[in-house]
Amino acid sequence: MALTVEQLITTTAGNPWLLAAGVILLAWLWEDAAVVTAALLSLDNRLPLGMAFVAGLVGIGTGDFALYILGRFAHRWPRLTRRLLSSKRAVAMKQRFHQRTLSNIFLVRFIPGLRTVCYTFCGVWRIPLPRFLASIVTAGALWVLMIFAVVHLFGMSAFVRESPWKWTLIGFALALLLANNWLIPKWVERKNKAAANDG
């Protein structure tokens, strides 16, 4: 995968706008990979830092917005939305997100595996659009900033910058993100089951 990314970057190296567009498109498929790629591009001076940051943020923000719109469109099928909204747990979650949208969006942003479901349900629950947008932009900016900081912190060492294998960092970083996306939801699920059994 790292080789494919490197080949793609080489062919578009002269046009930062194409690279930025590629980051945005990648974010619609796998947003964490897109943010890591944007950070590595800025570290490698192939994409200006500000443009890389904005491309990562636009990519994840538009993806989150698309999920919200998908949830709003679910109301075209009343039988489906009634089923989604009728359980006690769904009612409790709806109230929680309406009352504390920003804090819950922050939580979802930093616990992988919940984003797709929760952002879609924000549309189903009709969370006010301005509040939802403000929340995903704020949480997204913090997430992108954190990933950029980590990549630049480790990538600024002379060893990494001079190594011909520096783009293998993307494979390592993506492996960590994949493990994170799989392990944390499993841990949260086990914790919830244990809490339910204790109750």
XYZ file of N, CA, C and O in Angstrom:
796
model
N 0.828 -1.211 0.000
C 0.000 0.000 0.000
C 0.857 1.252 0.000
O 0.570 2.214 -0.689
N 1.941 1.229 0.785
C 2.818 2.390 0.842
C 3.410 2.691 -0.523
O 3.559 3.845 -0.913
N 3.729 1.617 -1.304
C 4.282 1.809 -2.632
C 3.263 2.462 -3.549
O 3.579 3.359 -4.324
N 2.026 2.027 -3.473
C 0.973 2.604 -4.294
C 0.781 4.076 -3.964
O 0.643 4.908 -4.859
N 0.769 4.410 -2.685
C 0.641 5.806 -2.269
C 1.809 6.632 -2.789
O 1.629 7.729 -3.306
N 3.016 6.065 -2.678
C 4.211 6.767 -3.151
C 4.134 7.024 -4.651
O 4.473 8.103 -5.131
N 3.679 6.028 -5.424
C 3.552 6.207 -6.871
C 2.515 7.273 -7.204
O 2.726 8.104 -8.086
N 1.396 7.253 -6.484
C 0.357 8.247 -6.710
C 0.865 9.650 -6.409
O 0.622 10.595 -7.160
N 1.604 9.778 -5.309
C 2.130 11.077 -4.904
C 3.148 11.586 -5.920
O 3.184 12.763 -6.259
N 3.981 10.677 -6.437
C 5.001 11.064 -7.415
C 4.360 11.623 -8.673
O 4.830 12.612 -9.234
N 3.262 11.016 -9.117
C 2.619 11.471 -10.348
C 1.909 12.800 -10.176
O 1.683 13.519 -11.150
N 1.550 13.157 -8.934
C 0.825 14.414 -8.702
C 1.655 15.418 -7.909
O 1.126 16.430 -7.451
N 2.956 15.146 -7.778
C 3.799 15.970 -6.909
C 3.849 17.427 -7.328
O 4.017 18.312 -6.502
N 3.685 17.686 -8.621
C 3.768 19.070 -9.078
C 2.512 19.880 -8.837
O 2.513 21.086 -9.059
N 1.457 19.242 -8.413
C 0.189 19.941 -8.237
C -0.369 19.686 -6.839
O -1.019 18.664 -6.600
N -0.128 20.624 -5.909
C -0.628 20.419 -4.542
C -2.145 20.356 -4.466
O -2.697 19.714 -3.567
N -2.827 20.996 -5.413
C -4.296 20.954 -5.401
C -4.809 19.540 -5.678
O -5.803 19.113 -5.093
N -4.115 18.819 -6.568
C -4.496 17.427 -6.825
C -4.239 16.557 -5.601
O -5.038 15.679 -5.274
N -3.115 16.805 -4.927
C -2.825 16.064 -3.702
C -3.885 16.332 -2.636
O -4.348 15.415 -1.957
N -4.264 17.616 -2.487
C -5.293 17.970 -1.499
C -6.624 17.308 -1.839
O -7.312 16.782 -0.962
N -6.965 17.308 -3.141
C -8.206 16.648 -3.567
C -8.140 15.149 -3.291
O -9.133 14.537 -2.877
N -6.960 14.552 -3.491
C -6.790 13.130 -3.201
C -6.971 12.823 -1.730
O -7.570 11.803 -1.365
N -6.479 13.713 -0.857
C -6.661 13.531 0.590
C -8.149 13.562 0.935
O -8.644 12.737 1.713
N -8.874 14.510 0.338
C -10.311 14.628 0.621
C -11.050 13.376 0.162
O -11.893 12.832 0.891
N -10.730 12.906 -1.051
C -11.386 11.694 -1.561
C -11.053 10.476 -0.704
O -11.925 9.649 -0.419
N -9.793 10.370 -0.283
C -9.391 9.253 0.579
C -10.136 9.287 1.910
O -10.489 8.241 2.468
N -10.399 10.503 2.407
C -11.101 10.639 3.685
C -12.506 10.063 3.622
O -13.029 9.587 4.636
N -13.128 10.089 2.455
C -14.469 9.518 2.327
C -14.436 8.001 2.409
O -15.449 7.375 2.726
N -13.268 7.410 2.125
C -13.123 5.960 2.228
C -12.605 5.543 3.603
O -13.108 4.602 4.203
N -11.572 6.269 4.064
C -10.965 5.959 5.368
C -10.341 7.236 5.892
O -9.238 7.603 5.521
N -11.059 7.902 6.781
C -10.649 9.249 7.176
C -9.339 9.282 7.963
O -8.538 10.203 7.791
N -9.102 8.299 8.807
C -7.855 8.295 9.574
C -6.644 8.153 8.649
O -5.614 8.802 8.847
N -6.780 7.288 7.634
C -5.694 7.125 6.662
C -5.446 8.428 5.917
O -4.294 8.793 5.643
N -6.515 9.151 5.591
C -6.377 10.408 4.861
C -5.647 11.455 5.695
O -4.791 12.190 5.184
N -5.956 11.528 6.983
C -5.310 12.526 7.849
C -3.834 12.199 8.032
O -2.978 13.090 7.989
N -3.516 10.910 8.214
C -2.109 10.506 8.335
C -1.368 10.817 7.037
O -0.240 11.327 7.051
N -1.993 10.531 5.898
C -1.376 10.821 4.605
C -1.123 12.312 4.450
O -0.046 12.728 3.999
N -2.111 13.138 4.815
C -1.946 14.587 4.720
C -0.792 15.063 5.601
O 0.011 15.914 5.193
N -0.694 14.510 6.800
C 0.392 14.893 7.704
C 1.752 14.507 7.133
O 2.715 15.275 7.201
N 1.839 13.309 6.541
C 3.095 12.868 5.942
C 3.465 13.697 4.715
O 4.637 13.985 4.476
N 2.460 14.099 3.939
C 2.714 14.958 2.776
C 3.277 16.304 3.205
O 4.194 16.840 2.574
N 2.731 16.847 4.281
C 3.250 18.130 4.768
C 4.643 17.967 5.353
O 5.506 18.826 5.184
N 4.888 16.853 6.018
C 6.207 16.579 6.578
C 7.258 16.447 5.474
O 8.405 16.865 5.631
N 6.837 15.891 4.334
C 7.726 15.663 3.202
C 7.819 16.886 2.276
O 8.433 16.815 1.220
N 7.176 17.996 2.678
C 7.169 19.242 1.896
C 6.565 19.072 0.504
O 6.911 19.807 -0.421
N 5.684 18.130 0.368
C 4.979 17.958 -0.902
C 3.648 18.691 -0.909
O 3.042 18.873 -1.959
N 3.200 19.059 0.269
C 1.946 19.789 0.430
C 2.146 20.789 1.556
O 2.618 20.411 2.626
N 1.821 22.091 1.331
C 1.988 23.066 2.413
C 1.204 22.641 3.654
O 0.113 22.065 3.552
N 1.767 22.924 4.810
C 1.174 22.476 6.071
C -0.281 22.921 6.201
O -1.153 22.121 6.547
N -0.539 24.195 5.932
C -1.908 24.709 6.062
C -2.869 24.019 5.114
O -3.990 23.661 5.489
N -2.430 23.805 3.873
C -3.289 23.141 2.892
C -3.545 21.696 3.278
O -4.662 21.185 3.128
N -2.512 21.032 3.783
C -2.669 19.640 4.210
C -3.665 19.543 5.369
O -4.527 18.656 5.389
N -3.551 20.466 6.322
C -4.457 20.467 7.475
C -5.899 20.687 7.015
O -6.815 19.964 7.430
N -6.090 21.683 6.155
C -7.446 21.995 5.678
C -8.011 20.833 4.863
O -9.189 20.492 5.002
N -7.179 20.202 4.019
C -7.653 19.071 3.217
C -8.115 17.930 4.116
O -9.170 17.322 3.883
N -7.331 17.646 5.159
C -7.737 16.600 6.094
C -9.037 16.936 6.797
O -9.930 16.092 6.934
N -9.161 18.188 7.229
C -10.362 18.620 7.944
C -11.582 18.628 7.025
O -12.668 18.174 7.416
N -11.417 19.122 5.800
C -12.527 19.138 4.838
C -12.954 17.710 4.508
O -14.149 17.416 4.422
N -11.973 16.827 4.352
C -12.303 15.436 4.036
C -13.142 14.770 5.096
O -14.194 14.201 4.811
N -12.706 14.870 6.357
C -13.472 14.201 7.416
C -14.772 14.943 7.708
O -15.783 14.334 8.031
N -14.747 16.280 7.567
C -15.959 17.063 7.830
C -17.062 16.778 6.820
O -18.227 16.607 7.196
N -16.707 16.700 5.528
C -17.722 16.419 4.508
C -18.238 14.989 4.634
O -19.421 14.734 4.385
N -17.353 14.078 5.035
C -17.809 12.707 5.260
C -18.808 12.625 6.410
O -19.835 11.943 6.308
N -18.514 13.333 7.504
C -19.432 13.356 8.650
C -20.764 14.001 8.272
O -21.834 13.532 8.678
N -20.691 15.072 7.490
C -21.905 15.762 7.051
C -22.756 14.848 6.162
O -23.987 14.837 6.275
N -22.099 14.069 5.295
C -22.830 13.143 4.431
C -23.582 12.096 5.261
O -24.717 11.730 4.935
N -22.960 11.624 6.344
C -23.639 10.663 7.221
C -24.868 11.296 7.871
O -25.922 10.663 7.993
N -24.731 12.555 8.296
C -25.856 13.283 8.900
C -27.016 13.401 7.898
O -28.174 13.153 8.253
N -26.692 13.778 6.661
C -27.720 13.914 5.625
C -28.392 12.576 5.351
O -29.613 12.497 5.158
N -27.606 11.507 5.360
C -28.161 10.167 5.185
C -29.190 9.874 6.275
O -30.263 9.320 6.012
N -28.859 10.273 7.506
C -29.800 10.091 8.608
C -31.064 10.910 8.439
O -32.170 10.438 8.751
N -30.925 12.130 7.924
C -32.114 12.957 7.684
C -33.010 12.343 6.612
O -34.245 12.389 6.709
N -32.383 11.743 5.587
C -33.168 11.111 4.524
C -33.910 9.869 5.011
O -34.872 9.440 4.382
N -33.456 9.301 6.124
C -34.129 8.107 6.659
C -35.586 8.400 7.018
O -36.414 7.484 7.061
N -35.908 9.683 7.254
C -37.287 10.040 7.605
C -38.250 9.863 6.430
O -39.464 9.954 6.612
N -37.712 9.605 5.245
C -38.585 9.303 4.103
C -39.248 7.937 4.263
O -40.189 7.620 3.545
N -38.705 7.121 5.170
C -39.277 5.800 5.443
C -39.727 5.767 6.901
O -38.988 5.325 7.791
N -40.943 6.245 7.182
C -41.424 6.366 8.571
C -41.376 5.062 9.361
O -41.091 5.071 10.556
N -41.633 3.945 8.696
C -41.603 2.660 9.409
C -40.200 2.379 9.938
O -40.035 1.905 11.060
N -39.196 2.701 9.132
C -37.808 2.500 9.544
C -37.440 3.421 10.708
O -36.870 2.981 11.708
N -37.786 4.698 10.597
C -37.415 5.639 11.656
C -38.159 5.358 12.949
O -37.605 5.548 14.031
N -39.408 4.910 12.855
C -40.142 4.550 14.079
C -39.436 3.425 14.805
O -39.306 3.447 16.032
N -38.958 2.449 14.047
C -38.258 1.326 14.655
C -36.938 1.785 15.290
O -36.563 1.342 16.368
N -36.244 2.704 14.601
C -34.966 3.201 15.109
C -35.124 4.071 16.349
O -34.233 4.138 17.190
N -36.264 4.763 16.463
C -36.445 5.742 17.527
C -37.299 5.259 18.685
O -37.461 5.971 19.669
N -37.845 4.053 18.581
C -38.837 3.643 19.574
C -38.243 3.006 20.831
O -38.882 3.021 21.886
N -37.035 2.452 20.756
C -36.484 1.760 21.927
C -36.094 2.755 23.023
O -35.808 3.918 22.745
N -36.063 2.269 24.250
C -35.707 3.134 25.382
C -34.283 3.664 25.247
O -34.004 4.813 25.575
N -33.395 2.791 24.765
C -32.000 3.205 24.604
C -31.876 4.324 23.564
O -31.116 5.273 23.744
N -32.632 4.190 22.446
C -32.590 5.218 21.402
C -33.122 6.544 21.922
O -32.564 7.610 21.620
N -34.185 6.500 22.718
C -34.751 7.730 23.292
C -33.744 8.394 24.224
O -33.549 9.617 24.193
N -33.074 7.584 25.050
C -32.084 8.124 25.982
C -30.905 8.747 25.234
O -30.430 9.836 25.584
N -30.423 8.069 24.177
C -29.318 8.597 23.388
C -29.714 9.876 22.664
O -28.929 10.824 22.579
N -30.926 9.916 22.152
C -31.413 11.118 21.463
C -31.418 12.309 22.414
O -30.942 13.407 22.066
N -31.923 12.110 23.618
C -31.951 13.197 24.603
C -30.539 13.652 24.965
O -30.264 14.844 25.069
N -29.635 12.679 25.120
C -28.250 13.001 25.483
C -27.583 13.837 24.389
O -26.896 14.819 24.681
N -27.783 13.452 23.134
C -27.155 14.188 22.029
C -27.790 15.559 21.829
O -27.111 16.509 21.443
N -29.078 15.674 22.076
C -29.731 16.988 21.959
C -29.258 17.935 23.063
O -29.086 19.127 22.824
N -29.066 17.406 24.259
C -28.688 18.251 25.388
C -27.204 18.618 25.376
O -26.832 19.733 25.726
N -26.347 17.672 24.979
C -24.896 17.904 25.014
C -24.272 17.441 23.694
O -23.480 16.499 23.657
N -24.632 18.139 22.628
C -24.174 17.740 21.290
C -22.662 17.778 21.192
O -22.021 16.811 20.762
N -22.044 18.888 21.578
C -20.608 19.059 21.391
C -19.804 18.007 22.149
O -18.908 17.373 21.587
N -20.121 17.785 23.421
C -19.339 16.830 24.216
C -19.497 15.410 23.682
O -18.538 14.631 23.667
N -20.690 15.059 23.199
C -20.901 13.720 22.664
C -20.222 13.530 21.313
O -19.681 12.456 21.031
N -20.227 14.577 20.478
C -19.515 14.503 19.196
C -18.018 14.343 19.448
O -17.329 13.579 18.762
N -17.481 15.072 20.443
C -16.075 14.928 20.816
C -15.785 13.488 21.206
O -14.784 12.898 20.784
N -16.646 12.915 22.047
C -16.445 11.543 22.510
C -16.440 10.571 21.337
O -15.561 9.707 21.227
N -17.404 10.728 20.440
C -17.511 9.845 19.281
C -16.300 9.993 18.363
O -15.785 9.007 17.840
N -15.816 11.214 18.193
C -14.660 11.450 17.324
C -13.418 10.705 17.815
O -12.628 10.210 17.021
N -13.266 10.580 19.128
C -12.054 9.977 19.675
C -12.224 8.515 20.058
O -11.307 7.906 20.581
N -13.402 7.946 19.785
C -13.596 6.503 19.992
C -13.986 5.906 18.647
O -15.157 5.922 18.276
N -13.003 5.424 17.884
C -13.295 4.872 16.555
C -14.292 3.722 16.634
O -14.376 3.009 17.615
N -15.040 3.552 15.557
C -16.032 2.494 15.496
C -17.437 2.987 15.778
O -18.409 2.313 15.454
N -17.544 4.181 16.371
C -18.860 4.741 16.693
C -19.285 5.840 15.722
O -20.449 6.218 15.694
N -18.340 6.361 14.932
C -18.619 7.561 14.152
C -19.747 7.368 13.156
O -20.674 8.185 13.102
N -19.651 6.320 12.337
C -20.638 6.132 11.272
C -22.050 6.057 11.846
O -22.965 6.751 11.392
N -22.220 5.228 12.863
C -23.552 5.041 13.450
C -24.039 6.328 14.117
O -25.168 6.779 13.877
N -23.200 6.935 14.943
C -23.642 8.100 15.718
C -23.903 9.321 14.841
O -24.876 10.042 15.054
N -23.052 9.573 13.846
C -23.271 10.733 12.984
C -24.503 10.544 12.112
O -25.213 11.494 11.817
N -24.777 9.300 11.712
C -26.008 9.032 10.962
C -27.227 9.238 11.859
O -28.223 9.848 11.454
N -27.119 8.763 13.101
C -28.237 8.925 14.025
C -28.461 10.390 14.398
O -29.586 10.780 14.730
N -27.427 11.212 14.354
C -27.623 12.653 14.592
C -28.598 13.220 13.573
O -29.404 14.103 13.889
N -28.522 12.719 12.333
C -29.485 13.128 11.312
C -30.870 12.571 11.592
O -31.877 13.269 11.458
N -30.931 11.298 11.996
C -32.213 10.668 12.324
C -32.875 11.401 13.485
O -34.092 11.634 13.485
N -32.068 11.792 14.490
C -32.600 12.472 15.667
C -32.864 13.954 15.434
O -33.310 14.644 16.340
N -32.537 14.443 14.224
C -32.741 15.852 13.861
C -32.003 16.805 14.810
O -32.560 17.806 15.276
N -30.759 16.463 15.096
C -29.906 17.416 15.819
C -29.810 18.669 14.961
O -29.589 18.562 13.753
N -29.995 19.870 15.519
C -29.933 21.087 14.690
C -28.643 21.152 13.881
O -27.546 20.956 14.420
N -28.787 21.410 12.575
C -27.641 21.377 11.674
C -26.518 22.326 12.082
O -25.347 21.912 12.084
N -26.796 23.603 12.444
C -25.686 24.485 12.835
C -24.903 23.945 14.033
O -23.672 24.023 14.064
N -25.610 23.361 15.010
C -24.936 22.816 16.180
C -24.103 21.595 15.804
O -22.983 21.418 16.272
N -24.649 20.733 14.923
C -23.913 19.557 14.478
C -22.653 19.958 13.712
O -21.569 19.425 13.962
N -22.787 20.922 12.790
C -21.636 21.355 12.000
C -20.552 21.969 12.882
O -19.361 21.688 12.710
N -20.964 22.820 13.830
C -19.987 23.431 14.737
C -19.263 22.360 15.546
O -18.043 22.444 15.768
N -19.984 21.326 15.948
C -19.397 20.258 16.754
C -18.411 19.413 15.956
O -17.309 19.111 16.429
N -18.786 19.040 14.707
C -17.881 18.180 13.939
C -16.649 18.961 13.478
O -15.552 18.383 13.394
N -16.797 20.253 13.212
C -15.633 21.049 12.813
C -14.672 21.206 13.992
O -13.454 21.043 13.851
N -15.208 21.493 15.173
C -14.364 21.659 16.362
C -13.659 20.357 16.723
O -12.437 20.323 16.921
N -14.424 19.265 16.804
C -13.837 17.965 17.152
C -12.884 17.494 16.059
O -11.810 16.949 16.348
N -13.256 17.715 14.801
C -12.405 17.301 13.682
C -11.088 18.050 13.659
O -10.035 17.468 13.407
N -11.135 19.363 13.916
C -9.905 20.159 13.929
C -8.960 19.673 15.017
O -7.746 19.574 14.801
N -9.505 19.345 16.168
C -8.661 18.842 17.263
C -8.055 17.484 16.910
O -6.884 17.222 17.183
N -8.854 16.625 16.277
C -8.388 15.301 15.869
C -7.258 15.415 14.838
O -6.211 14.760 14.956
N -7.465 16.256 13.808
C -6.446 16.442 12.772
C -5.179 17.038 13.377
O -4.064 16.610 13.063
N -5.351 18.023 14.259
C -4.199 18.651 14.911
C -3.397 17.634 15.714
O -2.160 17.627 15.681
N -4.102 16.740 16.405
C -3.425 15.734 17.217
C -2.620 14.771 16.338
O -1.458 14.468 16.626
N -3.218 14.307 15.240
C -2.510 13.384 14.349
C -1.322 14.074 13.692
O -0.226 13.509 13.601
N -1.504 15.326 13.247
C -0.401 16.073 12.654
C 0.737 16.239 13.657
O 1.914 16.110 13.304
N 0.388 16.540 14.904
C 1.415 16.739 15.928
C 2.218 15.467 16.149
O 3.455 15.500 16.231
N 1.540 14.322 16.216
C 2.230 13.049 16.433
C 3.129 12.718 15.242
O 4.302 12.347 15.405
N 2.594 12.844 14.017
C 3.376 12.525 12.821
C 4.594 13.433 12.712
O 5.706 12.979 12.435
N 4.412 14.723 12.954
C 5.532 15.653 12.838
C 6.540 15.463 13.972
O 7.746 15.615 13.755
N 6.053 15.114 15.149
C 6.957 14.891 16.271
C 7.912 13.731 15.982
O 9.118 13.839 16.176
N 7.347 12.613 15.476
C 8.180 11.450 15.185
C 8.909 11.588 13.852
O 9.980 11.033 13.672
N 8.328 12.332 12.927
C 8.905 12.422 11.590
C 9.997 13.450 11.440
O 10.700 13.471 10.429
N 10.194 14.314 12.424
C 11.205 15.357 12.310
C 12.611 14.858 12.637
O 13.583 15.581 12.437
N 12.719 13.647 13.153
C 14.056 13.149 13.477
C 14.865 12.969 12.190
O 14.319 12.656 11.137
N 16.163 13.183 12.273
C 17.036 13.087 11.096
C 16.977 11.691 10.479
O 16.985 11.533 9.261
N 16.897 10.665 11.337
C 16.860 9.297 10.839
C 15.663 9.078 9.921
O 15.778 8.527 8.829
N 14.483 9.533 10.383
C 13.268 9.318 9.602
C 13.298 10.147 8.326
O 12.969 9.671 7.243
N 13.729 11.402 8.417
C 13.696 12.292 7.259
C 14.658 11.847 6.166
O 14.391 12.028 4.992
N 15.780 11.236 6.555
C 16.779 10.832 5.565
C 16.589 9.397 5.086
O 17.242 8.963 4.149
N 15.711 8.681 5.725
C 15.519 7.277 5.370
C 14.712 7.139 4.084
O 13.703 7.817 3.902
N 15.144 6.246 3.181
C 14.340 6.011 1.973
C 13.037 5.275 2.285
O 12.155 5.177 1.446
N 12.936 4.770 3.517
C 11.743 4.018 3.918
C 10.750 4.865 4.694
O 9.836 4.337 5.312
N 10.903 6.194 4.632
C 10.044 7.014 5.490
C 8.560 6.856 5.156
O 7.711 7.003 6.031
N 8.273 6.506 3.903
C 6.858 6.334 3.575
C 6.291 5.029 4.112
O 5.088 4.816 4.076
N 7.162 4.145 4.619
C 6.618 2.967 5.290
C 5.996 3.355 6.626
O 5.270 2.572 7.232
N 6.281 4.581 7.073
C 5.593 5.103 8.266
C 4.085 5.051 8.085
O 3.351 4.798 9.038
N 3.625 5.295 6.863
C 2.181 5.308 6.644
C 1.594 3.915 6.897
O 0.517 3.787 7.475
N 2.324 2.864 6.479
C 1.835 1.518 6.742
C 1.772 1.213 8.224
O 0.792 0.642 8.712
N 2.809 1.630 8.951
C 2.844 1.402 10.391
C 1.738 2.190 11.093
O 1.017 1.663 11.952
N 1.581 3.469 10.708
C 0.559 4.319 11.329
C -0.840 3.781 11.044
O -1.707 3.754 11.924
N -1.060 3.323 9.811
C -2.379 2.795 9.464
C -2.659 1.483 10.183
O -3.803 1.211 10.552
N -1.620 0.676 10.391
C -1.805 -0.558 11.150
C -2.228 -0.249 12.586
O -3.116 -0.905 13.144
N -1.605 0.782 13.174
C -1.989 1.187 14.530
C -3.425 1.696 14.564
O -4.192 1.377 15.474
N -3.791 2.495 13.549
C -5.154 3.022 13.504
C -6.170 1.900 13.312
O -7.244 1.910 13.904
N -5.817 0.919 12.479
C -6.722 -0.212 12.256
C -6.912 -1.004 13.542
O -8.037 -1.378 13.896
N -5.821 -1.236 14.260
C -5.918 -1.932 15.539
C -6.764 -1.132 16.514
O -7.602 -1.675 17.241
N -6.580 0.184 16.511
C -7.343 1.071 17.372
C -8.836 1.010 17.032
O -9.695 0.957 17.907
N -9.134 0.997 15.741
C -10.531 0.962 15.293
C -11.207 -0.361 15.649
O -12.425 -0.410 15.786
N -10.415 -1.422 15.803
C -10.995 -2.720 16.113
C -10.998 -3.007 17.605
O -11.968 -3.517 18.146
N -9.915 -2.650 18.281
C -9.773 -3.011 19.690
C -10.626 -2.156 20.618
O -11.249 -2.669 21.542
N -10.645 -0.837 20.393
C -11.378 0.047 21.310
C -12.877 -0.236 21.304
O -13.483 -0.357 22.374
N -13.537 -0.376 20.128
C -14.961 -0.724 20.176
C -15.235 -2.038 20.896
O -16.229 -2.165 21.610
N -14.330 -3.033 20.720
C -14.505 -4.308 21.421
C -14.403 -4.106 22.933
O -15.174 -4.680 23.702
N -13.441 -3.263 23.347
C -13.265 -2.992 24.775
C -14.492 -2.274 25.342
O -14.980 -2.606 26.426
N -15.026 -1.290 24.599
C -16.221 -0.550 25.036
C -17.411 -1.490 25.133
O -18.198 -1.428 26.091
N -17.531 -2.402 24.145
C -18.644 -3.348 24.162
C -18.569 -4.274 25.373
O -19.574 -4.523 26.042
N -17.362 -4.777 25.674
C -17.201 -5.648 26.849
C -17.514 -4.899 28.136
O -18.141 -5.440 29.046
N -17.074 -3.636 28.201
C -17.330 -2.831 29.399
C -18.822 -2.591 29.593
O -19.344 -2.676 30.711
N -19.535 -2.322 28.496
C -20.976 -2.102 28.576
C -21.719 -3.375 29.007
O -22.644 -3.319 29.800
N -21.257 -4.514 28.482
C -21.888 -5.787 28.868
C -21.666 -6.080 30.348
O -22.557 -6.528 31.053
N -20.432 -5.799 30.816
C -20.127 -6.028 32.221
C -20.970 -5.117 33.116
O -21.472 -5.542 34.150
N -21.143 -3.847 32.683
C -21.948 -2.920 33.463
C -23.409 -3.349 33.496
O -24.079 -3.250 34.515
N -23.891 -3.859 32.342
C -25.276 -4.325 32.281
C -25.484 -5.546 33.176
O -26.514 -5.680 33.853
N -24.510 -6.446 33.214
C -24.625 -7.634 34.043
C -24.575 -7.298 35.532
O -25.275 -7.891 36.365
N -23.729 -6.294 35.884
C -23.652 -5.850 37.286
C -24.939 -5.188 37.728
O -25.340 -5.271 38.885
N -25.579 -4.466 36.761
C -26.820 -3.780 37.104
C -27.958 -4.750 37.244
O -28.923 -4.537 37.925
